[in-house]
Each structure stands twice: as structure tokens, then as C-alpha cells.
């Protein structure tokens, strides 16, 4: 599999368009995090302003072919003094994979501050990689395809009637000191494992899984080559889809990002 730097390094491809490479994964479908990460990387490249990423909201319109690269069209919606908004469309040929908007903000604005405290959890050292918690139908190959990343599972349970999953993750090596790369890499990883938490109360239920939409808010600058705790909850699942939310903390306890996603969890029909 290609390195995360190469996956998120998009090249200009005509007016308002950037092109990203295929990841080289063993999966058949394009990983949703790659689509989100490359879309954000293209928006950052197109911004041309001294602003930082505030949030991303979008919808997965159709699945992609993991063996093919994709293009991302970026269209400015509004450029203001405090906030700017860009629309993105990721595609393979004529097929649209993802549409959304990326919001950028002027850094350093004053205002009140608060955040939810990080839960008390074991440190990542000595914890399991989480292979045993992957659903039987998972195509992630128990993370074997993701040697650019380290994973450590804290817990995965559905005892209260809803899905709850906590895990640590980080890049397996130091990445360049580029805030844009770390923001895009966090977007890339924010889709990883999130929907699997919804299956904690239904471990043996065979389902078709796919991300339907994705929202990500950046609260503070972050480095993805340092351990990050991903605290994931699925408060609801019904009629073939599940809602999942997540909070991402540094090992020192700073809340750096929040995530929300609805995903497909449709019961597989018997052959």
C-alpha cells in the first residue's frame, strides 16, 4: 500500500481540479477515508488563503474502484475575512464518489473555551491491535493492509444496548511537519473503524457496510504521528443504517476533533 504522504499528495489536473493516486490496497472498493482525505487535501491546495481547516461535511454518493485514482473538483462558494467555504466533488471518470463542503477559518479568534474531558483509559502500550473485534465480513484484513498506521484497541462492547468502541491510533513513523498533511491524514483516518463500533451489539449479524455521509470538525491543530484516542459511540441503528459519532483526543487529553457519520448496516440476504 502507498504511503499516506503519497495518497494525500494531489497534483493539479486542469482548472479547479486535482488528481490523486490509487492507494494500492488489497480492497476492491475505495476506502472512504481516502476519498475524504483526498477531497480535503485538494480543498487545502485550492484555498490560497491564510486560514486553517474548520470542518468538512459531505455525502458518499457511490463506491469507487480501489485500483483507480480519482479527481477532485474544487469550487469556491464564499471567501470571507473570517471564514471561507469551498465545495468539493470527488470522481472516477464520470462517476461521482463524494460531494461536500470544506469550511476554513481565520485562526486565533478570541472566545470562550471548554471541552469534554477525555475518558480514563489504559495507555496504548501493551494493548491488543483489535483484530478480534473486526466483523467477520470486514474487508480490512485485520489491519494487515495498513502498515502506515498503528492501532491499539481499548474496548469494544454493546452491553448497554448501543455500540461503544475506543481505540488508539497513530502513524507508524514520523511524518513531515506540514499542518495541511496532518489535517488531511486525520480526515483519512476518521473513517477508519468508525462504523464497526455500531456492530458491537450485533457481532454475528451479517451485514453490508458502507459509509453514507461524513462530518468532521477540527477543534485544535493535531499531529497524527502521535497517539490519538478515538472514542466512538453508535447511539442508534435501524432500518439498515447506523449513526456513529466520535471524539478524538491527544494522549495528553486535548479534544482535537469530533466526527459524525451515518453508515449502511443492511442485513445480508442468504444466498
Short mmCIF file of C-alpha atoms in Angstrom, two decimals:
data_model
loop_
_atom_site.label_atom_id
_atom_site.label_comp_id
_atom_site.label_asym_id
_atom_site.label_seq_id
_atom_site.Cartn_x
_atom_site.Cartn_y
_atom_site.Cartn_z
CA UNK A 1 0.00 0.00 0.00
CA UNK A 2 1.25 3.51 -0.82
CA UNK A 3 2.38 5.82 1.97
CA UNK A 4 -0.11 8.28 3.42
CA UNK A 5 2.03 11.15 2.11
CA UNK A 6 1.70 9.90 -1.47
CA UNK A 7 -2.01 9.17 -1.10
CA UNK A 8 -2.69 12.72 0.12
CA UNK A 9 -0.29 14.48 -2.29
CA UNK A 10 -2.64 15.56 -5.09
CA UNK A 11 -1.39 17.14 -8.32
CA UNK A 12 -3.11 19.94 -10.28
CA UNK A 13 -5.16 18.48 -13.14
CA UNK A 14 -6.65 21.33 -15.13
CA UNK A 15 -8.73 24.24 -13.91
CA UNK A 16 -10.07 23.80 -10.35
CA UNK A 17 -9.24 20.06 -10.37
CA UNK A 18 -6.69 17.93 -8.53
CA UNK A 19 -5.78 14.29 -9.14
CA UNK A 20 -4.94 11.67 -6.53
CA UNK A 21 -3.35 8.25 -6.93
CA UNK A 22 -4.85 4.86 -6.13
CA UNK A 23 -3.74 3.63 -2.73
CA UNK A 24 -2.50 0.19 -3.76
CA UNK A 25 -4.72 -1.51 -1.19
CA UNK A 26 -5.94 -5.11 -1.42
CA UNK A 27 -9.53 -3.92 -1.01
CA UNK A 28 -11.82 -3.84 -4.02
CA UNK A 29 -13.68 -0.66 -3.08
CA UNK A 30 -12.01 2.67 -2.48
CA UNK A 31 -11.63 3.32 1.24
CA UNK A 32 -14.00 6.11 2.29
CA UNK A 33 -11.28 7.79 4.33
CA UNK A 34 -9.15 8.07 1.21
CA UNK A 35 -12.00 9.85 -0.59
CA UNK A 36 -12.49 12.26 2.33
CA UNK A 37 -8.75 12.80 2.84
CA UNK A 38 -8.04 13.49 -0.82
CA UNK A 39 -11.05 15.80 -1.04
CA UNK A 40 -9.77 17.81 1.93
CA UNK A 41 -6.22 17.84 0.58
CA UNK A 42 -7.49 19.26 -2.72
CA UNK A 43 -9.53 21.93 -0.93
CA UNK A 44 -6.49 22.96 1.14
CA UNK A 45 -4.38 23.17 -2.02
CA UNK A 46 -7.03 25.30 -3.74
CA UNK A 47 -7.63 27.65 -0.80
CA UNK A 48 -4.85 30.15 -1.41
CA UNK A 49 -5.57 31.95 1.89
CA UNK A 50 -4.04 32.12 5.36
CA UNK A 51 -6.76 30.06 7.04
CA UNK A 52 -6.98 26.65 8.75
CA UNK A 53 -9.50 23.84 8.31
CA UNK A 54 -12.62 24.29 10.43
CA UNK A 55 -14.91 21.48 9.26
CA UNK A 56 -15.86 19.12 6.44
CA UNK A 57 -19.35 17.85 5.60
CA UNK A 58 -20.18 15.52 2.75
CA UNK A 59 -22.01 12.55 1.28
CA UNK A 60 -20.68 9.35 -0.28
CA UNK A 61 -22.68 9.12 -3.49
CA UNK A 62 -21.27 5.87 -4.89
CA UNK A 63 -18.49 3.38 -4.25
CA UNK A 64 -15.19 3.66 -6.07
CA UNK A 65 -12.74 1.21 -7.61
CA UNK A 66 -9.70 0.95 -5.31
CA UNK A 67 -7.47 0.18 -8.30
CA UNK A 68 -8.21 3.59 -9.86
CA UNK A 69 -7.15 7.08 -8.85
CA UNK A 70 -9.67 9.89 -8.52
CA UNK A 71 -10.02 13.55 -9.37
CA UNK A 72 -11.34 16.23 -7.03
CA UNK A 73 -13.03 19.33 -8.40
CA UNK A 74 -12.96 22.32 -6.03
CA UNK A 75 -15.34 25.26 -6.44
CA UNK A 76 -15.17 28.36 -4.19
CA UNK A 77 -18.53 29.10 -2.55
CA UNK A 78 -17.60 32.05 -0.35
CA UNK A 79 -14.34 33.77 0.56
CA UNK A 80 -14.75 35.97 3.63
CA UNK A 81 -12.38 37.65 6.05
CA UNK A 82 -13.11 35.18 8.86
CA UNK A 83 -14.43 32.11 7.02
CA UNK A 84 -14.16 30.65 3.54
CA UNK A 85 -16.14 27.75 2.10
CA UNK A 86 -15.21 25.50 -0.82
CA UNK A 87 -17.35 22.81 -2.47
CA UNK A 88 -15.67 19.53 -3.46
CA UNK A 89 -16.62 16.73 -5.83
CA UNK A 90 -14.53 13.55 -5.97
CA UNK A 91 -14.98 11.36 -9.05
CA UNK A 92 -13.63 8.49 -11.10
CA UNK A 93 -14.32 9.39 -14.70
CA UNK A 94 -17.96 10.49 -14.94
CA UNK A 95 -18.93 8.69 -11.72
CA UNK A 96 -19.28 10.91 -8.65
CA UNK A 97 -17.97 9.29 -5.46
CA UNK A 98 -18.32 12.11 -2.92
CA UNK A 99 -19.75 15.63 -2.72
CA UNK A 100 -19.31 18.03 0.14
CA UNK A 101 -18.10 21.33 1.51
CA UNK A 102 -15.00 22.31 3.44
CA UNK A 103 -15.06 25.32 5.76
CA UNK A 104 -11.91 27.25 6.65
CA UNK A 105 -11.49 29.78 9.45
CA UNK A 106 -9.13 32.55 10.46
CA UNK A 107 -7.01 31.12 13.30
CA UNK A 108 -6.72 32.69 16.72
CA UNK A 109 -10.12 34.36 17.13
CA UNK A 110 -10.85 35.07 20.83
CA UNK A 111 -13.81 33.48 22.60
CA UNK A 112 -14.88 31.24 25.50
CA UNK A 113 -13.32 27.80 25.73
CA UNK A 114 -14.44 24.41 27.03
CA UNK A 115 -14.29 20.75 26.02
CA UNK A 116 -15.41 17.33 27.22
CA UNK A 117 -12.71 15.61 29.24
CA UNK A 118 -11.03 12.53 27.82
CA UNK A 119 -12.25 9.30 29.45
CA UNK A 120 -9.85 7.42 31.67
CA UNK A 121 -8.43 4.62 29.54
CA UNK A 122 -5.29 2.47 29.52
CA UNK A 123 -2.31 3.80 27.60
CA UNK A 124 -1.76 2.20 24.18
CA UNK A 125 1.35 0.28 25.23
CA UNK A 126 0.55 -3.40 25.69
CA UNK A 127 -2.98 -3.28 24.26
CA UNK A 128 -4.33 -5.54 21.50
CA UNK A 129 -4.35 -4.43 17.87
CA UNK A 130 -8.10 -5.08 17.80
CA UNK A 131 -8.11 -7.87 15.23
CA UNK A 132 -10.55 -9.90 17.31
CA UNK A 133 -13.16 -7.13 17.19
CA UNK A 134 -13.42 -6.81 13.42
CA UNK A 135 -16.73 -8.11 11.99
CA UNK A 136 -16.44 -11.44 10.11
CA UNK A 137 -17.30 -9.72 6.82
CA UNK A 138 -14.67 -6.99 7.29
CA UNK A 139 -12.53 -6.29 4.23
CA UNK A 140 -9.82 -4.54 6.27
CA UNK A 141 -7.88 -7.80 6.59
CA UNK A 142 -7.45 -7.13 10.31
CA UNK A 143 -5.39 -4.00 9.54
CA UNK A 144 -2.71 -6.04 7.70
CA UNK A 145 -3.03 -3.69 4.72
CA UNK A 146 -2.40 -0.58 6.84
CA UNK A 147 1.27 -0.79 7.79
CA UNK A 148 1.47 3.02 7.76
CA UNK A 149 -0.65 3.01 10.93
CA UNK A 150 -0.59 1.54 14.43
CA UNK A 151 -3.82 0.55 16.21
CA UNK A 152 -4.47 -0.43 19.82
CA UNK A 153 -7.96 -1.43 20.95
CA UNK A 154 -9.13 -0.21 24.35
CA UNK A 155 -12.65 -1.65 24.36
CA UNK A 156 -15.49 -2.71 22.09
CA UNK A 157 -18.84 -3.57 23.62
CA UNK A 158 -22.60 -3.29 23.29
CA UNK A 159 -23.71 -4.26 26.77
CA UNK A 160 -25.86 -1.15 27.23
CA UNK A 161 -27.79 -1.81 24.03
CA UNK A 162 -25.73 0.50 21.85
CA UNK A 163 -22.30 0.27 20.26
CA UNK A 164 -19.26 1.72 22.03
CA UNK A 165 -15.68 1.42 20.84
CA UNK A 166 -12.44 3.09 21.93
CA UNK A 167 -9.08 2.70 20.25
CA UNK A 168 -5.73 4.42 19.94
CA UNK A 169 -4.18 5.10 16.54
CA UNK A 170 -1.16 6.90 15.10
CA UNK A 171 1.06 6.90 12.04
CA UNK A 172 3.73 4.22 12.37
CA UNK A 173 6.54 6.72 11.69
CA UNK A 174 7.16 10.45 12.00
CA UNK A 175 5.50 12.48 9.24
CA UNK A 176 6.67 15.80 7.78
CA UNK A 177 5.92 18.94 9.81
CA UNK A 178 3.11 20.07 7.49
CA UNK A 179 -0.17 21.01 9.23
CA UNK A 180 -2.10 20.50 5.98
CA UNK A 181 -0.83 16.92 5.70
CA UNK A 182 -1.78 16.14 9.30
CA UNK A 183 -5.27 17.63 8.84
CA UNK A 184 -5.86 15.59 5.67
CA UNK A 185 -4.43 12.48 7.35
CA UNK A 186 -6.80 12.91 10.28
CA UNK A 187 -9.70 13.14 7.82
CA UNK A 188 -8.35 9.98 6.15
CA UNK A 189 -8.28 8.10 9.46
CA UNK A 190 -11.57 9.46 10.82
CA UNK A 191 -13.49 6.99 8.63
CA UNK A 192 -11.39 4.02 9.76
CA UNK A 193 -13.20 1.65 12.18
CA UNK A 194 -15.98 4.16 13.00
CA UNK A 195 -18.84 2.12 11.58
CA UNK A 196 -17.54 -1.10 13.16
CA UNK A 197 -18.42 0.25 16.59
CA UNK A 198 -22.09 0.07 15.57
CA UNK A 199 -21.78 -3.70 15.23
CA UNK A 200 -20.56 -4.29 18.79
CA UNK A 201 -24.07 -5.33 19.96
CA UNK A 202 -24.55 -7.46 16.81
CA UNK A 203 -21.26 -9.30 16.39
CA UNK A 204 -22.66 -12.29 14.48
CA UNK A 205 -25.17 -10.39 12.37
CA UNK A 206 -24.02 -10.45 8.71
CA UNK A 207 -24.43 -7.00 7.17
CA UNK A 208 -23.43 -4.99 4.14
CA UNK A 209 -21.44 -1.99 5.38
CA UNK A 210 -20.64 1.32 3.69
CA UNK A 211 -20.26 4.95 4.77
CA UNK A 212 -23.17 7.15 3.69
CA UNK A 213 -22.09 10.58 4.89
CA UNK A 214 -19.31 12.13 6.94
CA UNK A 215 -18.82 15.22 9.09
CA UNK A 216 -15.59 16.26 10.78
CA UNK A 217 -14.85 19.28 12.98
CA UNK A 218 -11.27 20.35 13.76
CA UNK A 219 -11.03 21.95 17.22
CA UNK A 220 -7.25 22.26 17.55
CA UNK A 221 -4.14 21.56 15.46
CA UNK A 222 -3.14 17.91 15.61
CA UNK A 223 -0.30 15.56 14.70
CA UNK A 224 -1.33 12.10 13.56
CA UNK A 225 2.11 10.62 14.21
CA UNK A 226 1.41 10.83 17.95
CA UNK A 227 -1.08 8.55 19.73
CA UNK A 228 -4.71 9.69 19.40
CA UNK A 229 -7.67 8.19 21.25
CA UNK A 230 -10.78 7.67 19.10
CA UNK A 231 -13.83 7.42 21.40
CA UNK A 232 -16.71 6.12 19.25
CA UNK A 233 -20.39 5.66 20.09
CA UNK A 234 -23.26 4.39 17.94
CA UNK A 235 -26.42 5.69 19.65
CA UNK A 236 -28.83 4.28 17.08
CA UNK A 237 -29.18 1.64 14.38
CA UNK A 238 -32.41 0.98 12.47
CA UNK A 239 -33.76 0.24 9.01
CA UNK A 240 -30.42 -0.79 7.58
CA UNK A 241 -28.27 2.08 8.75
CA UNK A 242 -26.44 3.18 11.89
CA UNK A 243 -25.40 6.54 13.29
CA UNK A 244 -21.90 6.79 14.71
CA UNK A 245 -20.18 9.66 16.50
CA UNK A 246 -16.60 10.05 17.63
CA UNK A 247 -14.29 12.26 19.68
CA UNK A 248 -10.56 12.33 19.02
CA UNK A 249 -8.15 13.19 21.87
CA UNK A 250 -4.40 13.55 22.17
CA UNK A 251 -2.65 11.35 24.72
CA UNK A 252 -2.44 14.46 26.95
CA UNK A 253 -6.26 14.70 26.95
CA UNK A 254 -6.90 17.56 24.49
CA UNK A 255 -10.04 17.16 22.37
CA UNK A 256 -8.80 17.93 18.84
CA UNK A 257 -11.65 16.76 16.61
CA UNK A 258 -15.25 15.47 16.55
CA UNK A 259 -16.81 13.18 13.96
CA UNK A 260 -20.31 12.09 12.94
CA UNK A 261 -21.28 9.54 10.30
CA UNK A 262 -24.25 7.52 9.16
CA UNK A 263 -23.42 4.19 7.60
CA UNK A 264 -25.15 1.35 5.82
CA UNK A 265 -25.68 -1.73 8.02
CA UNK A 266 -28.12 -3.66 5.83
CA UNK A 267 -28.73 -7.33 6.62
CA UNK A 268 -27.13 -9.55 4.02
CA UNK A 269 -29.57 -11.77 2.19
CA UNK A 270 -28.97 -15.50 2.35
CA UNK A 271 -27.66 -16.93 -0.95
#
